[in-house]
XYZ file of C-alpha atoms in Angstrom:
330
model
C -16.314 177.686 179.848
C -19.427 179.630 180.853
C -18.722 182.976 182.451
C -21.275 182.169 185.113
C -19.144 179.257 186.286
C -16.289 181.709 186.941
C -18.445 183.810 189.189
C -18.569 186.609 186.603
C -21.890 188.351 186.202
C -22.587 190.482 183.141
C -24.668 193.620 183.462
C -27.679 193.902 181.095
C -27.032 196.015 178.020
C -29.598 198.577 176.841
C -30.149 198.930 173.087
C -29.890 202.465 171.655
C -33.228 203.900 170.486
C -34.037 204.148 166.783
C -33.728 207.700 165.468
C -37.132 207.474 163.821
C -38.738 206.759 167.159
C -37.309 209.831 168.872
C -39.881 212.562 169.394
C -38.737 215.844 170.800
C -41.152 218.322 172.294
C -41.305 221.741 170.645
C -39.873 223.362 173.708
C -36.584 221.433 173.300
C -35.851 222.811 169.824
C -34.133 225.873 171.214
C -31.894 223.653 173.314
C -30.996 221.566 170.272
C -30.081 224.595 168.201
C -27.723 225.845 170.887
C -26.408 222.440 171.915
C -23.127 222.797 169.955
C -22.421 226.091 171.696
C -23.142 224.582 175.091
C -21.052 221.510 174.256
C -18.120 223.663 173.223
C -18.354 225.675 176.422
C -18.363 222.506 178.509
C -15.356 221.142 176.656
C -13.443 224.369 177.151
C -14.242 224.269 180.846
C -13.061 220.630 181.162
C -9.394 220.427 182.221
C -7.214 219.212 179.375
C -4.334 216.919 180.439
C -0.876 218.342 179.963
C 1.092 216.199 177.549
C 4.278 217.737 178.893
C 3.709 215.714 182.088
C 3.710 212.349 180.276
C 7.526 211.991 180.035
C 7.732 212.511 183.790
C 5.322 209.607 184.366
C 7.232 207.432 181.929
C 10.493 208.189 183.713
C 9.217 206.484 186.861
C 9.503 203.048 185.241
C 13.204 203.391 184.276
C 13.940 204.744 187.765
C 12.324 201.677 189.328
C 14.274 199.400 186.982
C 17.516 201.232 187.736
C 16.921 200.748 191.443
C 16.501 196.966 191.052
C 19.516 196.765 188.727
C 21.579 198.647 191.298
C 20.329 196.365 194.067
C 21.488 193.294 192.136
C 24.846 194.776 191.210
C 25.501 195.734 194.815
C 24.386 192.438 196.400
C 25.285 189.691 193.902
C 29.073 189.818 194.565
C 28.275 188.537 198.070
C 26.378 185.488 196.723
C 28.251 182.244 196.031
C 27.623 179.103 193.979
C 28.121 175.803 195.817
C 28.808 172.487 194.083
C 28.809 169.176 195.941
C 31.273 166.747 194.388
C 31.932 163.060 194.877
C 35.372 161.831 193.849
C 35.965 158.364 192.473
C 38.531 157.275 195.052
C 39.848 158.429 198.375
C 43.145 160.362 198.060
C 46.196 158.874 199.728
C 48.108 162.112 200.321
C 47.511 165.909 200.267
C 48.982 166.406 196.780
C 46.713 163.747 195.311
C 43.752 165.291 197.123
C 44.423 168.679 195.520
C 44.721 167.067 192.095
C 41.424 165.210 192.475
C 39.617 168.352 193.549
C 40.871 170.402 190.613
C 40.284 167.660 188.058
C 36.537 167.655 187.355
C 36.886 164.400 185.419
C 37.589 162.622 188.691
C 34.515 164.019 190.417
C 30.766 163.878 189.893
C 28.532 166.822 190.716
C 26.008 165.454 193.211
C 24.131 168.673 193.838
C 24.311 172.443 193.758
C 23.170 175.261 195.991
C 23.720 178.844 197.000
C 25.178 180.762 199.898
C 26.408 184.197 200.883
C 29.591 185.670 202.313
C 29.292 186.193 206.046
C 32.563 188.003 206.748
C 35.942 188.920 205.274
C 37.548 185.824 206.796
C 35.996 183.498 204.231
C 32.984 182.224 206.189
C 29.981 181.398 204.019
C 26.433 180.773 205.233
C 24.178 178.267 203.498
C 21.532 175.668 204.312
C 22.563 172.523 206.120
C 20.732 170.371 203.594
C 22.920 171.843 200.834
C 26.126 170.462 202.398
C 24.764 167.608 204.521
C 26.557 164.975 202.404
C 29.921 166.562 203.222
C 28.991 167.236 206.852
C 28.121 163.572 207.448
C 30.813 162.046 205.219
C 32.866 159.206 206.681
C 34.229 157.934 203.382
C 36.442 160.882 202.459
C 34.867 160.975 198.994
C 32.705 164.054 199.416
C 33.949 167.492 198.424
C 32.473 170.967 198.241
C 33.612 173.603 195.769
C 32.557 177.239 195.957
C 32.534 179.744 193.094
C 32.652 183.395 194.169
C 34.104 186.786 193.272
C 36.330 189.151 195.221
C 35.838 192.905 195.571
C 37.748 193.435 192.326
C 35.308 191.225 190.444
C 37.786 188.359 189.961
C 36.128 184.962 189.696
C 37.488 182.403 192.169
C 36.832 178.684 192.681
C 37.939 177.119 195.957
C 37.482 173.975 197.984
C 35.395 174.653 201.110
C 35.297 172.973 204.494
C 32.294 172.673 206.795
C 32.952 174.670 209.968
C 29.686 174.076 211.771
C 26.052 173.224 211.167
C 22.683 173.036 212.873
C 20.097 170.727 211.244
C 17.396 172.048 213.574
C 17.535 175.435 211.871
C 18.838 174.069 208.553
C 21.944 176.265 208.720
C 25.605 175.563 207.992
C 28.822 177.547 207.761
C 31.568 176.876 205.207
C 35.106 178.255 205.188
C 37.280 179.014 202.159
C 40.912 180.123 202.197
C 41.471 183.187 200.025
C 44.840 184.707 200.800
C 45.434 187.744 198.631
C 41.741 188.259 197.871
C 39.350 190.578 199.653
C 35.737 189.480 199.951
C 32.567 191.532 200.145
C 30.329 190.356 203.022
C 26.603 190.707 202.540
C 24.781 193.552 204.309
C 22.442 192.370 207.065
C 18.940 193.626 207.589
C 16.395 192.514 210.160
C 13.330 190.285 209.958
C 11.488 191.501 213.036
C 10.004 194.559 211.313
C 8.939 192.915 208.049
C 5.443 193.503 206.709
C 3.308 191.435 204.393
C 3.228 193.039 200.974
C 6.669 194.600 200.951
C 8.988 193.830 198.046
C 11.691 191.201 198.318
C 14.223 189.623 195.978
C 15.899 186.211 195.874
C 19.420 185.810 194.494
C 20.850 182.354 193.898
C 21.751 179.674 191.402
C 18.592 177.773 190.398
C 19.381 174.688 188.318
C 22.999 175.844 188.114
C 22.259 179.219 186.520
C 24.591 181.423 188.524
C 23.546 184.762 189.989
C 19.846 184.638 189.134
C 17.513 187.339 190.468
C 13.802 186.793 191.077
C 11.340 189.324 192.525
C 8.212 189.082 194.615
C 6.597 190.182 197.825
C 6.469 188.890 201.368
C 3.330 186.763 201.346
C 3.223 185.792 205.001
C 5.116 185.872 208.288
C 5.484 183.553 211.251
C 5.119 180.390 209.173
C 6.167 176.958 210.402
C 8.101 174.577 208.159
C 9.858 171.250 208.836
C 13.602 171.213 209.457
C 16.034 168.552 208.179
C 15.704 166.663 211.455
C 11.906 166.653 211.253
C 11.362 169.340 213.857
C 9.687 172.660 213.151
C 11.393 175.874 212.081
C 9.166 178.621 213.425
C 8.886 182.178 212.220
C 9.700 181.399 208.584
C 9.101 184.033 205.910
C 6.701 183.129 203.102
C 7.321 184.718 199.693
C 6.147 184.371 196.115
C 9.597 185.265 194.742
C 10.492 182.274 192.566
C 12.694 179.785 194.420
C 13.776 176.568 192.708
C 16.304 173.768 193.150
C 19.712 175.399 193.596
C 18.343 178.520 195.322
C 18.758 176.945 198.756
C 21.103 178.866 201.016
C 20.933 182.050 198.963
C 19.764 185.366 200.388
C 16.312 186.869 200.373
C 16.888 190.631 200.389
C 14.724 193.690 200.891
C 14.301 196.844 198.844
C 17.731 198.092 199.941
C 19.659 194.882 199.262
C 19.845 193.940 202.941
C 19.485 190.222 203.593
C 16.292 189.410 205.502
C 16.254 185.625 205.134
C 17.878 182.457 203.808
C 15.898 180.805 200.994
C 15.153 177.256 202.044
C 12.026 175.447 200.889
C 8.977 175.449 198.648
C 5.652 173.670 198.547
C 5.261 171.476 195.489
C 2.016 170.816 193.675
C 0.760 167.422 194.722
C 1.877 164.641 192.411
C 3.899 166.908 190.102
C 6.980 167.994 192.034
C 6.428 171.481 190.606
C 6.675 174.552 192.798
C 3.356 176.044 193.823
C 4.814 179.527 194.267
C 4.584 179.187 198.058
C 8.215 179.541 199.150
C 9.950 179.943 202.491
C 13.052 181.538 203.965
C 14.636 181.307 207.410
C 14.461 184.776 209.020
C 17.802 186.572 209.244
C 17.341 187.294 212.955
C 17.459 183.532 213.568
C 20.546 183.252 211.367
C 22.377 186.078 213.162
C 21.734 184.402 216.517
C 22.888 180.975 215.326
C 25.857 181.442 212.998
C 28.361 182.935 215.509
C 27.997 179.803 217.655
C 28.587 177.560 214.633
C 31.810 179.435 213.852
C 33.036 179.470 217.447
C 32.043 175.889 218.323
C 32.150 173.471 215.356
C 29.430 170.845 215.478
C 30.657 167.378 216.516
C 29.643 164.548 214.213
C 27.948 162.589 217.007
C 25.438 165.404 217.457
C 24.012 164.898 213.971
C 20.322 164.227 213.544
C 18.692 162.330 210.657
C 19.700 163.295 207.131
C 17.767 166.079 205.427
C 16.076 163.711 202.980
C 13.800 162.645 205.809
C 11.956 165.867 205.142
C 10.057 164.139 202.361
C 8.500 161.778 204.903
C 8.000 164.444 207.570
C 4.438 164.811 208.798
C 2.924 168.205 207.995
C -0.608 169.490 208.169
C -2.957 167.218 206.211
C -4.825 170.148 204.664
C -1.571 171.490 203.287
C -0.770 168.060 201.870
C -4.127 167.922 200.102
C -3.659 171.328 198.496
C 0.049 171.525 197.862
C 1.771 168.171 198.322
C 5.151 168.137 200.047
C 7.268 170.864 201.552
C 10.674 170.181 200.053
C 14.066 171.806 200.271
C 15.377 173.537 197.174
């Protein structure tokens, strides 16, 4: 590929003169004789870098890495792994139901997602589209299992129930019973003071890989993305932190590990289904306003709007379609 086609312009290069062509006037001979002395004086006057300062500069990289490692270690215990299961037959009694849930051979994994611990009472926040199959289930065949850890670091797997949900904001609340275990709720930040360019980190379970950390920056604010019912979610956070299938419902956190958003969607490259690196999160201020109502007043089934898969057919800006393709939930 020609460099000119890339918009790169090369500066002309001058050829060095041939030594035989150099003619020096007689008056410059004195300067030439004393040039080494002058050169040495100029070198001595030039400040020499202190090599003792190099280790200090090198230490900044490990300190930055240690900060990110500490952020992950502090925040990841509050992130959960959600598996949507479909059992082969409807249980006839509670004991059979418990057996079917624990026996993975009797259930198919229909999808996975992420979430985070809201409080010490076992409430978990995630995206509505992650648990929509269970929220709209009339067959009794849908189940939701959550993998999480307690404050002691003990791994726990429990069946979860949907407490409430709001398709308009793509939010849902699950509840797990964990008698004898203490949970670590996530630390909340705020989204109203965010700035484009500041660092952010996504923690979730992309493609089933539990507790995965990706880093990026806030790429834009005040974005508008479709919700599961086809309406618009306004004020979304745009980020280039990698978000893939299975990240949905997980937290987007700031430099201090405070959650600033709920990872939700990504633009895919047209015709490929591949992420374009343009990803979106629901701002935490919206989440904090919505979730308490979902816990206090469970959503009745008759209030449901169309299933989240309608997002694929949702009408979005034609220019965005030409460049990116579809805005899809992850």
